[in-house]
Coordinates of C-alpha atoms and ligand atoms in Angstrom, one line a residue:
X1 CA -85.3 -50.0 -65.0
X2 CA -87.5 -47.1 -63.0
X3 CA -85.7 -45.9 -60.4
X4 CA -87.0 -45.7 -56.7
X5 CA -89.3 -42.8 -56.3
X6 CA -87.9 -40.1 -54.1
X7 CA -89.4 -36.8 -55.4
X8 CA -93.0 -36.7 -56.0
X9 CA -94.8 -33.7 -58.3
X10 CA -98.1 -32.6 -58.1
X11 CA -99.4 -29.9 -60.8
X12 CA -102.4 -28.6 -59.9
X13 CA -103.0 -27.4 -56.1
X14 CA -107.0 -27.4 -56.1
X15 CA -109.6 -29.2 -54.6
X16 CA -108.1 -33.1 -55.9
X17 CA -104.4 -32.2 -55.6
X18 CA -103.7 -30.4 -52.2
X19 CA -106.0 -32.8 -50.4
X20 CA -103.9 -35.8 -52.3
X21 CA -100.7 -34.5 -51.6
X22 CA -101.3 -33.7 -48.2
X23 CA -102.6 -37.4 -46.9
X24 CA -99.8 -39.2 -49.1
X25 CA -97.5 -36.4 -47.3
X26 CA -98.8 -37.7 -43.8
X27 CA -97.9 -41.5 -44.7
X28 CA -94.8 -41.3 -46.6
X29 CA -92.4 -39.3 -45.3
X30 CA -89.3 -40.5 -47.2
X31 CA -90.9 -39.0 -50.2
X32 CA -90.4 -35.0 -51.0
X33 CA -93.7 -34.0 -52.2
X34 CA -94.1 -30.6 -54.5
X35 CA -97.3 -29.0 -55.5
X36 CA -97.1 -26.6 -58.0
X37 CA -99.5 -24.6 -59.5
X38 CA -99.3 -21.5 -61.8
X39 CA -101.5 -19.3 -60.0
X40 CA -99.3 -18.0 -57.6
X41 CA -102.0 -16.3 -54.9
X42 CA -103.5 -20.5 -54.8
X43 CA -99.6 -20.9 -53.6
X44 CA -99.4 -18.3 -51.5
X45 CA -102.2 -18.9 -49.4
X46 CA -101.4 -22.7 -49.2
X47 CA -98.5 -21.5 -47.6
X48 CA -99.9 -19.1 -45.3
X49 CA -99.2 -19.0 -41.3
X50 CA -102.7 -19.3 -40.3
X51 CA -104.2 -22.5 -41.6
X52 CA -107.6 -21.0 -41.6
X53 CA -106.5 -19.4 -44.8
X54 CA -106.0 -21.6 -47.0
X55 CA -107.6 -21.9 -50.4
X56 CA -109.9 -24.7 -50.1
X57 CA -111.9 -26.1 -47.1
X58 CA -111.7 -29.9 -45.9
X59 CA -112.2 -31.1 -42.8
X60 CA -109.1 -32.6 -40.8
X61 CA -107.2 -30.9 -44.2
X62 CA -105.5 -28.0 -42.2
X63 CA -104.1 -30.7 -39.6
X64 CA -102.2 -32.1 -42.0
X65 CA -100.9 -29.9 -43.7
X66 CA -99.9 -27.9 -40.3
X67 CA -97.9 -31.4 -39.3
X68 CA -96.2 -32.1 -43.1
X69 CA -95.9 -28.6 -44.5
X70 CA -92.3 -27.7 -45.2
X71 CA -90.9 -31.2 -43.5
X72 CA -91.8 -33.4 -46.7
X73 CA -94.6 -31.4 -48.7
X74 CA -94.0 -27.8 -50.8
X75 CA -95.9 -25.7 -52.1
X76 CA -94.5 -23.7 -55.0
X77 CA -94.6 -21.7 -58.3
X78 CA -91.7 -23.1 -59.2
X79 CA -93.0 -25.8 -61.9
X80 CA -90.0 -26.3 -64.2
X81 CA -87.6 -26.7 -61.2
X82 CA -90.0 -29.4 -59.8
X83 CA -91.0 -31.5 -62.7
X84 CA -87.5 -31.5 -63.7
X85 CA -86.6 -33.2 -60.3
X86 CA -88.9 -35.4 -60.0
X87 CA -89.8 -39.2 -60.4
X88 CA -93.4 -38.9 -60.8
X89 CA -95.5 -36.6 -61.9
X90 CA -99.3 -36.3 -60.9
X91 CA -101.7 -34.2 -63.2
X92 CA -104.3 -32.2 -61.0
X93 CA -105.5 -29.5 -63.0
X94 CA -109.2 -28.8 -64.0
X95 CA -110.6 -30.2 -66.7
X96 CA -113.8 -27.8 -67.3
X97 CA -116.3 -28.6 -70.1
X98 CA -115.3 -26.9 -73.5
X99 CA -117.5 -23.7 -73.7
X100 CA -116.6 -23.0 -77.3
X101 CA -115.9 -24.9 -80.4
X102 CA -116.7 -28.3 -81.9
X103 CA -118.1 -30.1 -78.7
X104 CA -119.1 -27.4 -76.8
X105 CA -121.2 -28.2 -73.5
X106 CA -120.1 -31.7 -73.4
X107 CA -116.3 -32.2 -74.2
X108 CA -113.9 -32.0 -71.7
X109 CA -111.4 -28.9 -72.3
X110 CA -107.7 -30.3 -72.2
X111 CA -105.7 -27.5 -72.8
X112 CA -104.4 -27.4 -69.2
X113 CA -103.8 -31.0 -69.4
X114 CA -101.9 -30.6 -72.8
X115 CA -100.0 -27.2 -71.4
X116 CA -98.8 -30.1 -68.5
X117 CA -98.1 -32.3 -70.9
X118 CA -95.9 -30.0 -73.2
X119 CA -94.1 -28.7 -69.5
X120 CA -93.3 -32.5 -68.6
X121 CA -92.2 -33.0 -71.7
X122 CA -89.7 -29.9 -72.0
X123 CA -88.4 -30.0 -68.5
X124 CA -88.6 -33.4 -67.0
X125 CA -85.1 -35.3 -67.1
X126 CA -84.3 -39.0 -66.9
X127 CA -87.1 -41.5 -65.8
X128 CA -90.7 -40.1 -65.2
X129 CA -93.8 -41.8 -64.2
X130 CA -96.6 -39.3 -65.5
X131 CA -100.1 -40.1 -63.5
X132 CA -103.2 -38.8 -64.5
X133 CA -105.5 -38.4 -61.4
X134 CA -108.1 -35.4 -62.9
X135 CA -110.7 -37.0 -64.2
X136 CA -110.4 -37.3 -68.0
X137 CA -112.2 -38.5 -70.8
X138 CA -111.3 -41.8 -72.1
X139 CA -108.4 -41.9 -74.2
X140 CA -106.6 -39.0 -73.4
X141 CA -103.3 -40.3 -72.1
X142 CA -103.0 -41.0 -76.2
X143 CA -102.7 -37.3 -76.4
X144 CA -100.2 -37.1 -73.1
X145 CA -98.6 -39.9 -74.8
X146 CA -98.1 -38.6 -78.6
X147 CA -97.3 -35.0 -77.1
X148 CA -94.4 -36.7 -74.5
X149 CA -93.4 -38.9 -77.2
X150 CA -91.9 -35.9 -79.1
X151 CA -89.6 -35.1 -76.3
X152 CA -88.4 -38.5 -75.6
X153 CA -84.1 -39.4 -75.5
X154 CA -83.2 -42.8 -75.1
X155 CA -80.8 -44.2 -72.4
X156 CA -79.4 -46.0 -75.3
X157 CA -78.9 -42.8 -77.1
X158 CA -75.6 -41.5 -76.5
X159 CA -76.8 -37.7 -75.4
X160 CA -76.2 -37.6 -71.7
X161 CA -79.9 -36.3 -70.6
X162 CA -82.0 -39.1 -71.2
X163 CA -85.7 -38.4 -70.9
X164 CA -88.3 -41.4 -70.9
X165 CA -92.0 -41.8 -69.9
X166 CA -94.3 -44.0 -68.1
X167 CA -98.1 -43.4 -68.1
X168 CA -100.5 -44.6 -65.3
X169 CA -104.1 -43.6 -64.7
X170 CA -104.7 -43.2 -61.2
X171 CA -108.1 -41.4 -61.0
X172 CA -109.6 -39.7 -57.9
X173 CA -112.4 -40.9 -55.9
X174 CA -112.7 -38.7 -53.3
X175 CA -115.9 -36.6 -52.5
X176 CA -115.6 -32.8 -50.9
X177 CA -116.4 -32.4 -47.9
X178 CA -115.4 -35.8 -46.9
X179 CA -111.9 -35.8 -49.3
X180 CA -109.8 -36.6 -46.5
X181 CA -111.8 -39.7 -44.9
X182 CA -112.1 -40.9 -48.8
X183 CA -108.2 -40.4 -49.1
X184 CA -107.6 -42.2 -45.7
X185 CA -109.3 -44.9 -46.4
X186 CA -110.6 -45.3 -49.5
X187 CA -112.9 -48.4 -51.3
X188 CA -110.1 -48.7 -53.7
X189 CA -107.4 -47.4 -55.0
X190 CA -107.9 -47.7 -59.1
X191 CA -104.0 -47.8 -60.9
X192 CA -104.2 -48.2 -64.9
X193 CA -101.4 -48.7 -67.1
X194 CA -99.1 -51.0 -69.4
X195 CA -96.0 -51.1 -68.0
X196 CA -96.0 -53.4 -64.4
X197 CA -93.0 -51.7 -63.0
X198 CA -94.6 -48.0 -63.3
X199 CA -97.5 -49.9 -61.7
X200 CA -95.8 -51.5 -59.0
X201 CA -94.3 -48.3 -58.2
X202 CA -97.2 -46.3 -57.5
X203 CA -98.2 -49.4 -55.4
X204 CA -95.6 -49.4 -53.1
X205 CA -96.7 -45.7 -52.3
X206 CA -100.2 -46.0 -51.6
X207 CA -99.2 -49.8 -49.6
X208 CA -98.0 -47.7 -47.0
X209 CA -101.6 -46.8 -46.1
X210 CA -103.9 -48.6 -48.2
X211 CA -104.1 -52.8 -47.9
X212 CA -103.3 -54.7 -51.0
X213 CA -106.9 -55.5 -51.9
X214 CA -108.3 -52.4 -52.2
X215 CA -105.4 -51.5 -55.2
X216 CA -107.0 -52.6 -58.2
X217 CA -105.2 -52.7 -61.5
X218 CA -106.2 -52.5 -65.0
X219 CA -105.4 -51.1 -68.2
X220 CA -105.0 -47.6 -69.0
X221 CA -108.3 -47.2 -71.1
X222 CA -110.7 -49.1 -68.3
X223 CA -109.6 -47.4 -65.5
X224 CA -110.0 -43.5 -67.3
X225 CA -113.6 -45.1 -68.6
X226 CA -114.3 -46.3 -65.0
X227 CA -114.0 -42.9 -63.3
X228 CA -116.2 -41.6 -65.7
X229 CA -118.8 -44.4 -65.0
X230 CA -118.5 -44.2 -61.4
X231 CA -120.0 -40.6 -61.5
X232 CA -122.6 -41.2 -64.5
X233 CA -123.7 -43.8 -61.7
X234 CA -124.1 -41.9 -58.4
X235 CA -125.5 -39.2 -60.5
X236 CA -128.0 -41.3 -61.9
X237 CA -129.2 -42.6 -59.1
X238 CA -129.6 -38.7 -57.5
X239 CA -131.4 -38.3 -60.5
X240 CA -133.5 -41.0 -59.8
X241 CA -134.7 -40.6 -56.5
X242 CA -135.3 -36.5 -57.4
X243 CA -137.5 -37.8 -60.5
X244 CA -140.0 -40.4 -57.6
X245 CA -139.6 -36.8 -54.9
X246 CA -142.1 -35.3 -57.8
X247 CA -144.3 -38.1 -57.6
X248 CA -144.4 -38.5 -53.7
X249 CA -145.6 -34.6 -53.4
X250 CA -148.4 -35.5 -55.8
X251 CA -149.3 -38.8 -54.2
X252 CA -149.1 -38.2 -50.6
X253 CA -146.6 -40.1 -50.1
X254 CA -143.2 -39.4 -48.4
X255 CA -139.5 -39.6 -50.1
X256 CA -137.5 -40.6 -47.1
X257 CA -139.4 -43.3 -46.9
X258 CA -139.6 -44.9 -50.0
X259 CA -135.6 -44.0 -50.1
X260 CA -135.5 -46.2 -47.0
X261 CA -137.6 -48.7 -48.1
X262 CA -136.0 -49.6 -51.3
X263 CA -132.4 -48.7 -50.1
X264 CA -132.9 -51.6 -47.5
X265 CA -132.7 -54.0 -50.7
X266 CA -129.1 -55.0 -50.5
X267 CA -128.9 -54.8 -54.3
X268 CA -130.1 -51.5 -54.0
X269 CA -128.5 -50.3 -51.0
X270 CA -128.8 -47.0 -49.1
X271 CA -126.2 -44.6 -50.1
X272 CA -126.9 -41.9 -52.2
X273 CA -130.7 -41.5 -52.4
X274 CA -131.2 -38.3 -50.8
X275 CA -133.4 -36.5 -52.6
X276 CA -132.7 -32.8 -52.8
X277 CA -132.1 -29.9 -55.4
X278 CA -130.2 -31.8 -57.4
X279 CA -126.5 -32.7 -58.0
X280 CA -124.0 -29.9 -58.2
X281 CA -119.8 -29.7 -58.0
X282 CA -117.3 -30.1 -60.6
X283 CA -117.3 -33.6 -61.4
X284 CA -121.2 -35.3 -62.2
X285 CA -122.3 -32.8 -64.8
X286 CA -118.9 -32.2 -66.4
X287 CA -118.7 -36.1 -66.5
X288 CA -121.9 -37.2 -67.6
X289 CA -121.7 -34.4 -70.3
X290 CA -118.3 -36.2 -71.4
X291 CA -120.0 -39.7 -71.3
X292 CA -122.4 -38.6 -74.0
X293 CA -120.1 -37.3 -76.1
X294 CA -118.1 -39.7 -76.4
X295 CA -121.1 -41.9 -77.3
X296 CA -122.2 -40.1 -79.8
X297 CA -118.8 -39.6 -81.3
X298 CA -118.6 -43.6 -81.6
X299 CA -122.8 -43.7 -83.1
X300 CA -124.1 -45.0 -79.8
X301 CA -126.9 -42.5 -80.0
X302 CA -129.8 -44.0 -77.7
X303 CA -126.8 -44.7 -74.9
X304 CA -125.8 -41.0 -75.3
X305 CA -130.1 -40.1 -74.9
X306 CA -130.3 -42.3 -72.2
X307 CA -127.4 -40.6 -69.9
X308 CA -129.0 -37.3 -71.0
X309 CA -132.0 -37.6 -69.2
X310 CA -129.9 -37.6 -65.8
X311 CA -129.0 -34.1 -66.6
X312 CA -132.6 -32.9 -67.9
X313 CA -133.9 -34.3 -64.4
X314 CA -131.3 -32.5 -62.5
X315 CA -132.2 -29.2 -64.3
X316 CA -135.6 -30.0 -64.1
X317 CA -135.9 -30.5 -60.3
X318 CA -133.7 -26.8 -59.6
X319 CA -136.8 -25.3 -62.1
X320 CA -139.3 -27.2 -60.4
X321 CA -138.1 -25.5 -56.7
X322 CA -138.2 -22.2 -58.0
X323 CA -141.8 -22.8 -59.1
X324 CA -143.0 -24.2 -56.2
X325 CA -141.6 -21.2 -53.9
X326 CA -143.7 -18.3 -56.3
X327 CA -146.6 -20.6 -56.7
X328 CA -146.6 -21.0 -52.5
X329 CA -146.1 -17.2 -52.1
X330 CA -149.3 -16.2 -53.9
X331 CA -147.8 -16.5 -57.5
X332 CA -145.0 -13.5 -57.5
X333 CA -142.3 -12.9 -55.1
X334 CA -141.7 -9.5 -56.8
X335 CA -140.0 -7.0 -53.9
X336 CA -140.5 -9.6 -51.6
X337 CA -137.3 -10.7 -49.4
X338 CA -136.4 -14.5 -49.9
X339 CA -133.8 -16.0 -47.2
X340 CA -131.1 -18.8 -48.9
X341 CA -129.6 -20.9 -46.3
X342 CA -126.8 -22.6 -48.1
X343 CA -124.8 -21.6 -51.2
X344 CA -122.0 -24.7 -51.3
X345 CA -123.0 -27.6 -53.8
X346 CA -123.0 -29.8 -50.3
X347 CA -121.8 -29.3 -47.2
X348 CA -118.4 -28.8 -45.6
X349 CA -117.2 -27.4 -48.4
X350 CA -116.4 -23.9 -49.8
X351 CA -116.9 -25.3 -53.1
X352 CA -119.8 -23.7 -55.2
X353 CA -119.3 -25.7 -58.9
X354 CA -122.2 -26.4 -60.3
X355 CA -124.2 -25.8 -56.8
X356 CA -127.9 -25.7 -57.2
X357 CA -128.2 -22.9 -55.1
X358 CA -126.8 -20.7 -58.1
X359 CA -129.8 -21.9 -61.0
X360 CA -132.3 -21.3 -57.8
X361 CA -131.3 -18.2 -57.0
X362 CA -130.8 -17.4 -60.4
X363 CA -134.1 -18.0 -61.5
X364 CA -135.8 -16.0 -58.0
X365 CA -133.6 -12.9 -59.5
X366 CA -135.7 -13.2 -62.2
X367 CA -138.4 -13.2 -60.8
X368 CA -137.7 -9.8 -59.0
X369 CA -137.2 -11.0 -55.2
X370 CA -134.6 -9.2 -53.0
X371 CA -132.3 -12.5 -52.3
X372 CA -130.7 -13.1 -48.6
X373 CA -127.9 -15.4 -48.7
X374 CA -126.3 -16.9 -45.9
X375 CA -123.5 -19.6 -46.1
X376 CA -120.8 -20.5 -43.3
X377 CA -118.0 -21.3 -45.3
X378 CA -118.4 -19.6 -48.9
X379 CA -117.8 -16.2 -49.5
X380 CA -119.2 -13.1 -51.1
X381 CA -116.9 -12.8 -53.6
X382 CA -117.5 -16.2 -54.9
X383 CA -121.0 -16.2 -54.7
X384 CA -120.7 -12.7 -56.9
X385 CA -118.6 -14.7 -59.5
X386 CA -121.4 -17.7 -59.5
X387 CA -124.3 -15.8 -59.9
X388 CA -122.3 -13.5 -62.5
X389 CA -123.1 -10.4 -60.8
X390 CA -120.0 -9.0 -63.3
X391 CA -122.1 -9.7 -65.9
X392 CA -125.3 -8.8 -64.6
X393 CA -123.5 -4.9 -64.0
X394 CA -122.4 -4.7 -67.4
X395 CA -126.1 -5.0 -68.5
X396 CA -126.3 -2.4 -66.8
X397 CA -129.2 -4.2 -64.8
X398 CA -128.3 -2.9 -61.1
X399 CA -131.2 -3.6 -59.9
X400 CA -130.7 -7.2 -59.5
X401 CA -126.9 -6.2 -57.7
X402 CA -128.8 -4.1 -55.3
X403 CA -131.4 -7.2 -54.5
X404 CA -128.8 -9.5 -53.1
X405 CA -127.8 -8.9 -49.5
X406 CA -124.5 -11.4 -48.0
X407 CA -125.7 -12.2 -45.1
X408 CA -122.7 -13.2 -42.1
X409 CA -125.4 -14.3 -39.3
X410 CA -128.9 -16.5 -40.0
X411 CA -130.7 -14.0 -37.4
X412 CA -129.1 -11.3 -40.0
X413 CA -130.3 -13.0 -43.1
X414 CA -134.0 -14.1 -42.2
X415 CA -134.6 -10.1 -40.8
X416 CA -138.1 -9.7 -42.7
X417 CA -137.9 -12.2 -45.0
X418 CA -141.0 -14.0 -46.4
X419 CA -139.3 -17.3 -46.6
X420 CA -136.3 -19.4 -45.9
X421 CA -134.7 -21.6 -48.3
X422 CA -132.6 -24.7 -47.4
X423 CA -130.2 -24.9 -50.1
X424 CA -127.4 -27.0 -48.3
X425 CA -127.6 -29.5 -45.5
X426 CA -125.1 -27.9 -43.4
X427 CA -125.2 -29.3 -40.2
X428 CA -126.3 -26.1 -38.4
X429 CA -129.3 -26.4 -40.6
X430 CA -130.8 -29.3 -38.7
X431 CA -131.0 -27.4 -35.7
X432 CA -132.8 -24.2 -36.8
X433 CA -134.4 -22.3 -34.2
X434 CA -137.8 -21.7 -35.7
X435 CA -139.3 -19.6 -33.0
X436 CA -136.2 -16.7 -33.2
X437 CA -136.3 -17.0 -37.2
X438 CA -140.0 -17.3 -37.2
X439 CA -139.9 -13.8 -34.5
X440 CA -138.0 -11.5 -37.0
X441 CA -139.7 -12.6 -40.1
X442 CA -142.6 -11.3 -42.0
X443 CA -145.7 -13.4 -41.5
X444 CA -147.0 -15.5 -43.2
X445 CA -143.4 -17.3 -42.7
X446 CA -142.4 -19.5 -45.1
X447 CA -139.8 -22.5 -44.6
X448 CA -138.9 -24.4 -48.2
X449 CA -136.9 -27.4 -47.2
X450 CA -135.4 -28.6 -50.5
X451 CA -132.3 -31.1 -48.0
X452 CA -134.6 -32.4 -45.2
X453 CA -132.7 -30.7 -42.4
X454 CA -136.2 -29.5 -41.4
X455 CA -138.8 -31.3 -38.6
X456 CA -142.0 -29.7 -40.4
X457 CA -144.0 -30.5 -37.4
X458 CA -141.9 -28.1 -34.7
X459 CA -141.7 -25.5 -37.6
X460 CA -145.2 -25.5 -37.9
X461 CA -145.6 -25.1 -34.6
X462 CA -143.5 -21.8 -34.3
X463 CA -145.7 -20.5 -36.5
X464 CA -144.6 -21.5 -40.0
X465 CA -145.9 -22.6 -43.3
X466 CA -143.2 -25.6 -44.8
X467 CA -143.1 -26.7 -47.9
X468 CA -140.4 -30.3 -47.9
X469 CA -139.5 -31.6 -51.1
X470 CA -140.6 -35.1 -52.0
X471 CA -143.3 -34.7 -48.8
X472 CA -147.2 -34.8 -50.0
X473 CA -149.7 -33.2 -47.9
Ligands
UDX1 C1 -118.3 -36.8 -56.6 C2 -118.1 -38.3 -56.3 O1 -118.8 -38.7 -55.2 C3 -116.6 -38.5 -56.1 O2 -116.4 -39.9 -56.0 C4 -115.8 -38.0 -57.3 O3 -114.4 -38.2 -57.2 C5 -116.1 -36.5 -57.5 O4 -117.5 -36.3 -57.7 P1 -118.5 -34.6 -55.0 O5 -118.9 -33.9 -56.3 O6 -117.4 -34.0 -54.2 O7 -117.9 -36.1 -55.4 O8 -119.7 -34.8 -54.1 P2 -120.9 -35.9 -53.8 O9 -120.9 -36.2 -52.4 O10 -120.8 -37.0 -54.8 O11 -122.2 -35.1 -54.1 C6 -122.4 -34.5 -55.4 C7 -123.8 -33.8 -55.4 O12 -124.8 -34.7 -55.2 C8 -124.0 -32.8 -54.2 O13 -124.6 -31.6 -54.8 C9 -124.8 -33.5 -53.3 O14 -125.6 -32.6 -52.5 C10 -125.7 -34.3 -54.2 N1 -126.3 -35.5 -53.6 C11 -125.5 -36.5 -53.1 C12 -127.7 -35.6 -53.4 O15 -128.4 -34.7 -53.9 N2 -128.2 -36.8 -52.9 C13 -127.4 -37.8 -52.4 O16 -128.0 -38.8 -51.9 C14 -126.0 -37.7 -52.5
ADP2 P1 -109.7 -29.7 -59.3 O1 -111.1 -29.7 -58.6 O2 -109.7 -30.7 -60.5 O3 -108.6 -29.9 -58.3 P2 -109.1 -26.9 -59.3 O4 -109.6 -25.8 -60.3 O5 -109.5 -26.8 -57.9 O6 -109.6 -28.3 -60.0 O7 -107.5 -27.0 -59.4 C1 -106.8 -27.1 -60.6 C2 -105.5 -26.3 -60.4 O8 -104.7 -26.6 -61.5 C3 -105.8 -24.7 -60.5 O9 -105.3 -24.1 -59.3 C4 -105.0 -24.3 -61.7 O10 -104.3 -23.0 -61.5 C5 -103.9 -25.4 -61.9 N1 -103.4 -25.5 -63.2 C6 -104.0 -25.7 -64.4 N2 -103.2 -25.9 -65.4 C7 -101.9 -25.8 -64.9 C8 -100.6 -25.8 -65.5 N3 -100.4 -26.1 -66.7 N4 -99.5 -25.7 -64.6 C9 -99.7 -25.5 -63.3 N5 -100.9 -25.4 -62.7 C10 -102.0 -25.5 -63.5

């Protein structure tokens, strides 16, 4: 018999945990929620007076957590105390892809999920509903399952501090930037697992916000395979629409277009064929990458090939960009100052996993440009760690250190540029005013819109050259 849920713990206070907490916070408040996470500055600044400081950026996320925090939602370091109290348990930590070791590049890295597992296991007493909701490779709650199996104590054992598990996969759908919408109201919620009471409990908590027919059940093993499917999907179909943005530069044709015209197909349907730089954040590559492992660990070697090529066409298209830029600007950009609007994988968010922006301006470091970088929500420190300038300083190769400036203003960043990037379709990009920029820039100008934010023909007329991916002529 599972016990009604009263205490709620969430490990893992990132980008799919805080955001989750928070909105169940807002809707159930007979339930004490507790994030914990280990690294104790994430904790501190969750907690911190002024909600402009916490760790991640979401819109309408501060809100909530202003209204809930320290009424029915806590944020703490305290992670034996709190799994040992509570009912159920969610697993939020990352799940980065292995750089080391057999399956290196693809497989997922569970040691944080296996370090959760081993703390569930030792601390958590009586009754505890365990719920994945990282995403995960399929099969892993065996491992949770053989690892919490160890610590297990009947109630019909005669020792007084039973411990007993309950498994459910309850993966995340929610998209940065737009987490808290997604969490609000969501196209479903997914629940797998075998036992219908751990089901029906999770249930009950997302009922009190989310209508019956958008919870969907299943097994454990279809719903950790459907997460990663749902990503291989939308990343394909980015991939996709990047590969035909190629073939519309070379045959005058126009991407937006053809994206409108076949999107209008309601098999097709619009969503998700904007072409751009290609996909970036945590989850696509990581997933895909996970996908084609596990195929080719069960021989299904043209299936693995086949999901591959989403991931050669992503790369491909941030190479292509970078091409394009020191083929436009007389074939080298050596010394010459390049402006990149954008740094964030998309917008509204601070998040830079995976972003384009970091191959792109990767490869114009190489190619010996002074780089400008301007971004209204990430900072310099971050963009430091993504582009490895660490790294780059113990190669002793300062150079490339001194050629980045962080820029805090656009007038500040495009000061004598050559060109402007768009990198990111922040919303502020849209609205670009080209006859300022185009003033304190070096002419020729340049604009490279890689997002469409751009109207190429009131650039031009401030004095510009554009460049628009997936745009011939
Ligand atoms: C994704 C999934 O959407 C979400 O369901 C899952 O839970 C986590 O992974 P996220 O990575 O936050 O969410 O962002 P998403 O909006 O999917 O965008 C991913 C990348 O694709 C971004 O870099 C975005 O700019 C790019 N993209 C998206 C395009 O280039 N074109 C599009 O049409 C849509
Ligand atoms: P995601 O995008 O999946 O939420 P993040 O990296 O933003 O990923 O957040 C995951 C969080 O999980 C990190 O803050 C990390 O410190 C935390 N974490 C990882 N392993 C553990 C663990 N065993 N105990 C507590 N916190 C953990």
């Amino acid at each position: 018999m599972i016990p009604q849920i009263k205490k709620v713990c969430c490990i893992g206070a990132g980008y799919v945990g805080g955001p989750t907490m928070a909105v169940m916070a807002k809707h159930c408040d007979k339930l004490e929620i507790n994030v914990v996470d280990m690294d104790s500055r994430k904790i501190k600044l969750w907690n911190s007076k002024n909600l402009d400081d916490l760790p991640i950026y979401e819109p309408e996320l501060s809100e909530i957590i202003g209204e809930c925090r320290n009424k029915n939602l806590y944020f703490s370091t305290d992670i034996k105390k709190h799994i040992s109290e509570a009912d159920m348990i969610f697993i939020s930590v990352n799940t980065p892809t292995k750089q080391k070791g057999i399956g290196a590049g693809q497989a997922s890295d569970l040691k944080w999920i296996e370090s959760c597992a081993r703390q569930i296991g030792s601390y958590a007493l009586g009754h505890t509903i365990v719920v994945e909701r990282s995403t995960l490779p399929v099969k892993t709650a065996e491992t949770i399952k053989s690892i919490l199996e160890v610590h297990t104590v009947s109630i019909d054992n005669d020792k007084k501090d039973y411990k007993e598990f309950s498994i459910l996969s309850n993966p995340e759908f929610l998209a940065e930037g737009t987490a808290i919408k997604n969490l609000e109201n969501p196209d479903r919620v997914l629940i797998g697992g075998e036992e219908e009471e751990a089901i029906s409990a999770l249930k009950l908590i997302y009922k009190n916000w989310v209508h019956d027919h958008k919870i969907l059940t299943t097994d454990l093993w279809s719903s950790e395979l459907s997460k990663l499917i749902a990503n291989a999907f939308l990343a394909q179909r980015i991939s996709s629409i990047n590969s035909v943005s190629a073939l519309c530069e070379l045959t005058d044709s126009n991407i937006s277009d053809v994206a409108k015209a076949i999107g209008l197909d309601t098999r097709i349907g619009s969503e998700f064929l904007n072409a751009g730089p290609g996909f970036g954040g945590s989850c696509f590559k990581k997933d895909i990458s996970n996908l084609i492992y596990i195929c080719n660990h069960y021989g299904l070697n043209q299936v693995a090939d086949y999901w591959e090529q989403v991931i050669l066409i992503n790369e491909w298209q941030q190479k292509r960009i970078t091409k394009i830029i020191v083929e436009k600007l007389y074939g080298t950009i050596s010394e010459k100052k390049i402006t990149v609007l954008g740094f964030a994988f998309k917008p509204n968010t601070n998040d830079t996993r995976e972003s384009p922006s970091i191959n792109v301006c990767k490869d114009l470091l190489e190619e010996g440009c002074i780089l400008s970088i301007y971004d209204p929500k990430v900072k310099k420190e971050q963009i430091e760690n993504a582009l490895e300038i660490q790294n780059i300083s113990n190669n002793l190769d300062s150079r490339k250190i001194n050629n980045i400036i962080f820029a805090n203003t656009i007038e500040e960043a495009v000061m004598d540029s050559d060109a402007v990037i768009v990198l990111t379709d922040w919303d502020h990009f849209y609205n670009l005013d080209f006859k300022k920029i185009n003033s304190l820039m070096r002419a020729p100008s340049w604009l490279f819109d890689t997002r469409n934010t751009i109207d190429s023909d009131q650039a031009k007329l401030c004095g510009f050259n554009v460049w628009k991916l997936g745009e011939g002529k």
